[in-house]
mmCIF file of C-alpha atoms in Angstrom:
data_model
loop_
_atom_site.group_PDB
_atom_site.id
_atom_site.type_symbol
_atom_site.label_atom_id
_atom_site.label_comp_id
_atom_site.label_asym_id
_atom_site.label_seq_id
_atom_site.Cartn_x
_atom_site.Cartn_y
_atom_site.Cartn_z
ATOM 1 C CA MET A 15 -2.612 12.430 0.473
ATOM 2 C CA LEU A 16 -2.884 13.615 -3.510
ATOM 3 C CA ILE A 17 0.553 11.963 -4.001
ATOM 4 C CA THR A 18 -0.774 8.596 -2.864
ATOM 5 C CA LEU A 19 -3.823 9.020 -4.904
ATOM 6 C CA MET A 20 -2.164 10.162 -8.049
ATOM 7 C CA LYS A 21 -0.146 6.780 -7.841
ATOM 8 C CA LYS A 22 -3.690 5.165 -8.375
ATOM 9 C CA GLY A 23 -4.556 7.041 -11.498
ATOM 10 C CA TYR A 24 -7.795 5.347 -12.395
ATOM 11 C CA TYR A 25 -9.092 5.785 -8.972
ATOM 12 C CA LEU A 26 -8.068 9.289 -9.073
ATOM 13 C CA VAL A 27 -9.464 9.776 -12.219
ATOM 14 C CA LEU A 28 -12.801 8.167 -11.176
ATOM 15 C CA ILE A 29 -13.343 9.916 -7.845
ATOM 16 C CA THR A 30 -12.470 13.543 -9.619
ATOM 17 C CA ILE A 31 -15.180 12.904 -12.303
ATOM 18 C CA ILE A 32 -17.650 12.005 -9.773
ATOM 19 C CA ILE A 33 -17.094 15.053 -7.574
ATOM 20 C CA VAL A 34 -17.233 17.367 -10.510
ATOM 21 C CA LEU A 35 -20.656 15.503 -11.497
ATOM 22 C CA SER A 36 -21.922 15.961 -8.117
ATOM 23 C CA VAL A 37 -21.041 19.440 -7.873
ATOM 24 C CA ARG A 38 -23.068 20.069 -10.833
ATOM 25 C CA ALA A 39 -25.822 17.824 -9.407
ATOM 26 C CA LEU A 40 -25.876 19.602 -6.108
ATOM 27 C CA LEU A 41 -26.444 23.035 -8.339
ATOM 28 C CA LYS A 42 -29.246 21.328 -10.784
ATOM 29 C CA CYS A 43 -30.662 18.101 -9.368
ATOM 30 C CA GLU A 44 -32.727 16.794 -12.205
ATOM 31 C CA GLN A 45 -32.784 12.999 -12.579
ATOM 32 C CA PRO A 46 -32.482 10.152 -10.421
ATOM 33 C CA ILE A 47 -28.693 9.648 -10.959
ATOM 34 C CA ASP A 48 -27.723 13.239 -9.862
ATOM 35 C CA ARG A 49 -28.890 11.851 -6.181
ATOM 36 C CA LEU A 50 -26.769 8.803 -6.610
ATOM 37 C CA LEU A 51 -23.951 11.262 -7.761
ATOM 38 C CA LEU A 52 -24.501 13.433 -4.691
ATOM 39 C CA LEU A 53 -24.403 10.699 -2.369
ATOM 40 C CA THR A 54 -21.330 9.458 -4.023
ATOM 41 C CA GLY A 55 -19.674 12.735 -4.176
ATOM 42 C CA PHE A 56 -20.337 14.012 -0.495
ATOM 43 C CA LEU A 57 -19.191 10.127 0.771
ATOM 44 C CA VAL A 58 -15.885 10.467 -1.009
ATOM 45 C CA VAL A 59 -15.122 14.041 0.201
ATOM 46 C CA GLY A 60 -16.224 13.621 3.492
ATOM 47 C CA TYR A 61 -14.584 10.327 3.837
ATOM 48 C CA ASN A 62 -11.214 11.916 2.711
ATOM 49 C CA ALA A 63 -11.798 14.910 5.144
ATOM 50 C CA PHE A 64 -12.444 12.609 8.376
ATOM 51 C CA LEU A 65 -9.095 10.858 7.087
ATOM 52 C CA PHE A 66 -7.063 14.077 6.882
ATOM 53 C CA LEU A 67 -8.475 15.010 10.628
ATOM 54 C CA ILE A 68 -7.368 11.609 11.780
ATOM 55 C CA TYR A 69 -3.959 11.837 10.516
ATOM 56 C CA VAL A 70 -3.559 15.079 11.858
ATOM 57 C CA SER A 71 -5.003 14.307 15.367
ATOM 58 C CA SER A 72 -4.552 10.929 16.219
ATOM 59 C CA PHE A 73 -1.623 9.376 14.226
ATOM 60 C CA SER A 74 1.891 9.705 14.878
ATOM 61 C CA GLU A 75 4.117 12.075 13.118
ATOM 62 C CA ALA A 76 5.811 9.404 10.934
ATOM 63 C CA ASP A 77 2.658 7.671 9.901
ATOM 64 C CA ALA A 78 0.933 11.377 9.104
ATOM 65 C CA LEU A 79 3.404 11.916 7.008
ATOM 66 C CA ARG A 80 3.629 8.564 5.218
ATOM 67 C CA VAL A 81 -0.424 8.873 5.271
ATOM 68 C CA ALA A 82 -0.135 5.204 6.429
ATOM 69 C CA SER A 83 -2.807 2.647 4.822
ATOM 70 C CA TYR A 84 -4.398 5.650 2.784
ATOM 71 C CA TRP A 85 -5.121 3.788 0.140
ATOM 72 C CA ARG A 86 -6.453 0.936 1.991
ATOM 73 C CA TYR A 87 -9.132 3.133 3.431
ATOM 74 C CA ASN A 88 -10.054 4.512 0.363
ATOM 75 C CA MET A 89 -10.894 1.107 -0.822
ATOM 76 C CA HIS A 90 -14.166 1.474 1.729
ATOM 77 C CA MET A 91 -15.362 4.007 -0.806
ATOM 78 C CA GLY A 92 -14.705 1.441 -3.842
ATOM 79 C CA GLY A 93 -18.075 -0.155 -3.887
ATOM 80 C CA ILE A 94 -19.903 3.103 -4.145
ATOM 81 C CA VAL A 95 -17.409 4.610 -6.647
ATOM 82 C CA ILE A 96 -17.888 1.557 -8.653
ATOM 83 C CA ALA A 97 -21.895 1.686 -8.600
ATOM 84 C CA ALA A 98 -21.802 5.437 -9.809
ATOM 85 C CA SER A 99 -19.426 4.881 -12.221
ATOM 86 C CA GLY A 100 -20.984 1.982 -13.703
ATOM 87 C CA VAL A 101 -24.338 4.108 -14.164
ATOM 88 C CA VAL A 102 -22.729 6.749 -15.378
ATOM 89 C CA ALA A 103 -20.878 4.532 -18.013
ATOM 90 C CA VAL A 104 -24.551 2.801 -18.971
ATOM 91 C CA LEU A 105 -25.941 6.168 -18.918
ATOM 92 C CA ALA A 106 -23.292 7.796 -21.044
ATOM 93 C CA TRP A 107 -23.461 4.659 -23.558
ATOM 94 C CA HIS A 108 -27.448 4.892 -24.085
ATOM 95 C CA ARG A 109 -26.940 8.655 -24.796
ATOM 96 C CA PHE A 110 -24.203 8.508 -27.273
ATOM 97 C CA PHE A 111 -23.772 5.402 -28.996
ATOM 98 C CA SER A 112 -26.768 3.524 -28.539
ATOM 99 C CA GLY A 113 -28.671 2.415 -31.859
ATOM 100 C CA GLU A 114 -25.414 2.828 -33.956
ATOM 101 C CA THR A 115 -24.965 -0.318 -35.821
ATOM 102 C CA ARG A 116 -21.079 -0.181 -35.889
ATOM 103 C CA TRP A 117 -20.642 -0.140 -31.888
ATOM 104 C CA GLU A 118 -23.095 -3.321 -31.483
ATOM 105 C CA LYS A 119 -21.006 -5.606 -33.531
ATOM 106 C CA MET A 120 -18.651 -4.683 -31.447
ATOM 107 C CA ALA A 121 -20.514 -5.844 -28.150
ATOM 108 C CA TRP A 122 -18.409 -9.034 -28.033
ATOM 109 C CA ILE A 123 -14.791 -7.236 -27.605
ATOM 110 C CA PRO A 124 -15.328 -6.448 -23.848
ATOM 111 C CA ILE A 125 -16.548 -10.082 -23.140
ATOM 112 C CA ILE A 126 -13.263 -11.336 -24.765
ATOM 113 C CA LEU A 127 -11.543 -8.708 -22.872
ATOM 114 C CA LEU A 128 -13.172 -10.398 -19.675
ATOM 115 C CA VAL A 129 -12.552 -13.612 -20.202
ATOM 116 C CA ALA A 130 -8.588 -13.059 -21.609
ATOM 117 C CA SER A 131 -7.534 -10.370 -18.507
ATOM 118 C CA PRO A 132 -6.863 -13.241 -16.067
ATOM 119 C CA PHE A 133 -4.573 -14.956 -18.091
ATOM 120 C CA ALA A 134 -2.975 -11.630 -19.770
ATOM 121 C CA PHE A 135 -2.378 -10.183 -16.456
ATOM 122 C CA ALA A 136 -1.396 -13.119 -14.617
ATOM 123 C CA LYS A 137 1.927 -11.702 -12.957
ATOM 124 C CA ASN A 138 0.402 -8.968 -12.182
ATOM 125 C CA MET A 139 -2.297 -10.759 -10.184
ATOM 126 C CA ARG A 140 0.020 -13.127 -8.475
ATOM 127 C CA PHE A 141 1.497 -10.608 -5.976
ATOM 128 C CA ASP A 142 2.893 -13.353 -4.033
ATOM 129 C CA LEU A 143 5.117 -14.108 -6.525
ATOM 130 C CA VAL A 144 7.006 -11.361 -6.542
ATOM 131 C CA PRO A 145 10.910 -11.669 -5.541
ATOM 132 C CA ILE A 146 11.092 -9.522 -2.636
ATOM 133 C CA ILE A 147 7.775 -11.252 -0.899
ATOM 134 C CA VAL A 148 9.429 -14.667 -1.795
ATOM 135 C CA ARG A 149 12.506 -13.814 -0.069
ATOM 136 C CA CYS A 150 10.619 -12.294 2.898
ATOM 137 C CA ARG A 151 8.581 -15.525 3.619
ATOM 138 C CA TYR A 152 11.431 -17.785 3.481
ATOM 139 C CA VAL A 153 13.620 -15.671 5.674
ATOM 140 C CA GLY A 154 10.476 -15.797 8.013
ATOM 141 C CA SER A 155 10.042 -19.063 7.820
ATOM 142 C CA ASP A 156 13.793 -20.034 8.438
ATOM 143 C CA LEU A 157 14.619 -17.795 11.058
ATOM 144 C CA SER A 158 13.431 -20.267 13.398
ATOM 145 C CA ASN A 159 17.047 -22.073 13.050
ATOM 146 C CA TYR A 160 18.736 -18.877 14.291
ATOM 147 C CA MET A 161 16.192 -17.654 16.661
ATOM 148 C CA GLY A 162 14.363 -18.416 19.972
ATOM 149 C CA GLN A 163 10.972 -17.719 21.270
ATOM 150 C CA VAL A 164 12.566 -15.353 23.914
ATOM 151 C CA SER A 165 14.794 -13.712 21.261
ATOM 152 C CA ILE A 166 14.441 -9.770 21.111
ATOM 153 C CA TYR A 167 15.194 -8.132 17.601
ATOM 154 C CA PHE A 168 14.875 -5.238 16.037
ATOM 155 C CA VAL A 169 14.014 -4.718 12.069
ATOM 156 C CA LEU A 170 16.065 -2.302 10.086
ATOM 157 C CA ASP A 171 14.822 -1.723 6.494
ATOM 158 C CA PRO A 172 15.730 1.948 5.437
ATOM 159 C CA GLU A 173 14.569 1.506 1.869
ATOM 160 C CA GLY A 174 11.435 -0.010 2.633
ATOM 161 C CA SER A 175 7.677 0.965 3.400
ATOM 162 C CA GLY A 176 6.907 -1.626 5.995
ATOM 163 C CA GLU A 177 5.712 -4.518 3.719
ATOM 164 C CA VAL A 178 8.766 -6.288 4.229
ATOM 165 C CA TYR A 179 8.358 -6.357 8.178
ATOM 166 C CA ASN A 180 5.062 -7.343 8.110
ATOM 167 C CA ILE A 181 5.704 -10.362 5.543
ATOM 168 C CA THR A 182 8.481 -11.477 7.540
ATOM 169 C CA ALA A 183 6.737 -11.379 10.822
ATOM 170 C CA TYR A 184 3.735 -12.962 9.622
ATOM 171 C CA GLU A 185 5.994 -16.126 8.711
ATOM 172 C CA MET A 186 7.811 -16.043 11.925
ATOM 173 C CA ASP A 187 4.134 -16.905 13.664
ATOM 174 C CA GLY A 188 4.998 -15.418 17.005
ATOM 175 C CA LEU A 189 8.788 -16.091 17.012
ATOM 176 C CA GLY A 190 10.732 -13.571 19.270
ATOM 177 C CA LYS A 191 9.628 -10.020 19.871
ATOM 178 C CA ALA A 192 10.260 -6.815 17.683
ATOM 179 C CA ASN A 193 10.922 -3.888 19.948
ATOM 180 C CA VAL A 194 12.176 -1.361 17.187
ATOM 181 C CA TYR A 195 11.421 -1.131 13.262
ATOM 182 C CA LEU A 196 13.047 1.137 11.427
ATOM 183 C CA ALA A 197 12.247 2.099 7.498
ATOM 184 C CA ALA A 198 12.349 4.883 5.122
ATOM 185 C CA TYR A 199 10.304 6.938 6.811
ATOM 186 C CA HIS A 200 11.833 7.287 9.745
ATOM 187 C CA LYS A 201 14.905 9.411 10.200
ATOM 188 C CA ILE A 202 17.663 7.051 10.564
ATOM 189 C CA ASP A 203 20.811 8.584 11.796
ATOM 190 C CA ARG A 204 23.708 7.206 13.957
ATOM 191 C CA ARG A 205 22.441 8.300 17.127
ATOM 192 C CA MET A 206 18.936 6.290 16.352
ATOM 193 C CA LEU A 207 20.820 3.265 15.666
ATOM 194 C CA GLU A 208 23.008 3.566 18.720
ATOM 195 C CA SER A 209 20.124 3.626 20.746
ATOM 196 C CA ALA A 210 18.610 0.677 19.103
ATOM 197 C CA VAL A 211 21.564 -1.569 19.166
ATOM 198 C CA SER A 212 22.101 -0.610 22.817
ATOM 199 C CA ALA A 213 18.647 -1.659 23.938
ATOM 200 C CA ASN A 214 18.186 -4.109 26.886
ATOM 201 C CA ARG A 215 18.030 -7.693 26.376
ATOM 202 C CA LEU A 216 18.505 -7.102 22.343
ATOM 203 C CA THR A 217 19.629 -10.203 20.630
ATOM 204 C CA HIS A 218 19.534 -10.000 17.117
ATOM 205 C CA ILE A 219 19.220 -7.404 14.246
ATOM 206 C CA LEU A 220 17.243 -8.124 11.414
ATOM 207 C CA ILE A 221 18.401 -6.193 7.958
ATOM 208 C CA HIS A 222 16.236 -6.330 5.059
ATOM 209 C CA SER A 223 18.122 -3.197 2.915
ATOM 210 C CA VAL A 224 21.081 -1.172 3.648
ATOM 211 C CA ASN A 225 22.649 2.135 2.527
ATOM 212 C CA PRO A 226 26.289 3.725 2.776
ATOM 213 C CA MET A 227 25.528 5.006 6.736
ATOM 214 C CA ILE A 228 24.524 1.598 7.895
ATOM 215 C CA GLU A 229 27.182 -0.281 6.211
ATOM 216 C CA ASN A 230 29.335 2.606 8.098
ATOM 217 C CA PHE A 231 28.132 1.941 11.394
ATOM 218 C CA PHE A 232 27.878 -1.766 11.535
ATOM 219 C CA GLN A 233 31.583 -2.025 9.787
ATOM 220 C CA VAL A 234 30.488 -5.622 8.118
ATOM 221 C CA ASN A 235 30.294 -6.205 4.620
ATOM 222 C CA LEU A 236 26.396 -6.076 4.151
ATOM 223 C CA SER A 237 24.705 -7.596 0.924
ATOM 224 C CA LYS A 238 21.975 -5.088 -0.665
ATOM 225 C CA ASP A 239 20.341 -8.187 -2.449
ATOM 226 C CA SER A 240 19.450 -10.341 0.693
ATOM 227 C CA SER A 241 18.135 -9.999 4.315
ATOM 228 C CA GLN A 242 20.868 -10.483 6.860
ATOM 229 C CA LEU A 243 20.503 -11.397 10.753
ATOM 230 C CA LEU A 244 23.011 -10.150 13.018
ATOM 231 C CA LYS A 245 23.571 -11.815 16.327
ATOM 232 C CA LYS A 246 24.317 -9.405 19.230
ATOM 233 C CA THR A 247 27.184 -10.685 21.581
ATOM 234 C CA LYS A 248 28.267 -9.469 24.999
ATOM 235 C CA ASN A 249 30.911 -7.642 23.533
ATOM 236 C CA SER A 250 29.121 -5.848 20.683
#
């Protein structure tokens, strides 16, 4: 969980500051802001403790080890974290910078940054234009030319986290049925692949990424830069 949070540096810094301030407020509650910090700190810590319990007790081993959707769940705390951080920032500003003429003359800078940011970070905001997402959407919409509604397939993505599978499945719009999905957080070995390939009524294998073991298992030339669809025949 901590590793996942460390990948979201700004959020981790914010909740760390809030938790530290909430501990201080618990020991010495003097102002209205202290009550807000106490509420926020207890919510963040309590919610994450609840998530830890759920991962250990209710999730599968694979999902628990990769703390599935942990960042998405933490977004539930986003509103109160932003509110508490905003109040703290305003109070800190009034305490340390208010009344200084040099700072008042720079009040227009935040406005310019807010207006310019959407244009400056347009590429980051348009995540739908990321090459891998574009590719998967195209693959998902094109599979209707090669698969039928009754097709049963398994998805192989040893380098992926699950995002590719979900995007492709969305574009497939109910086409076929995926009976197995193997990704980076699964321990993929030859025995597991043999079991997946020999599944009853399996018709296709959708491969989004490859590694040496996958290439050796299928004994075909697989591209590392594209998705591939293999069709199972009676003799395969």
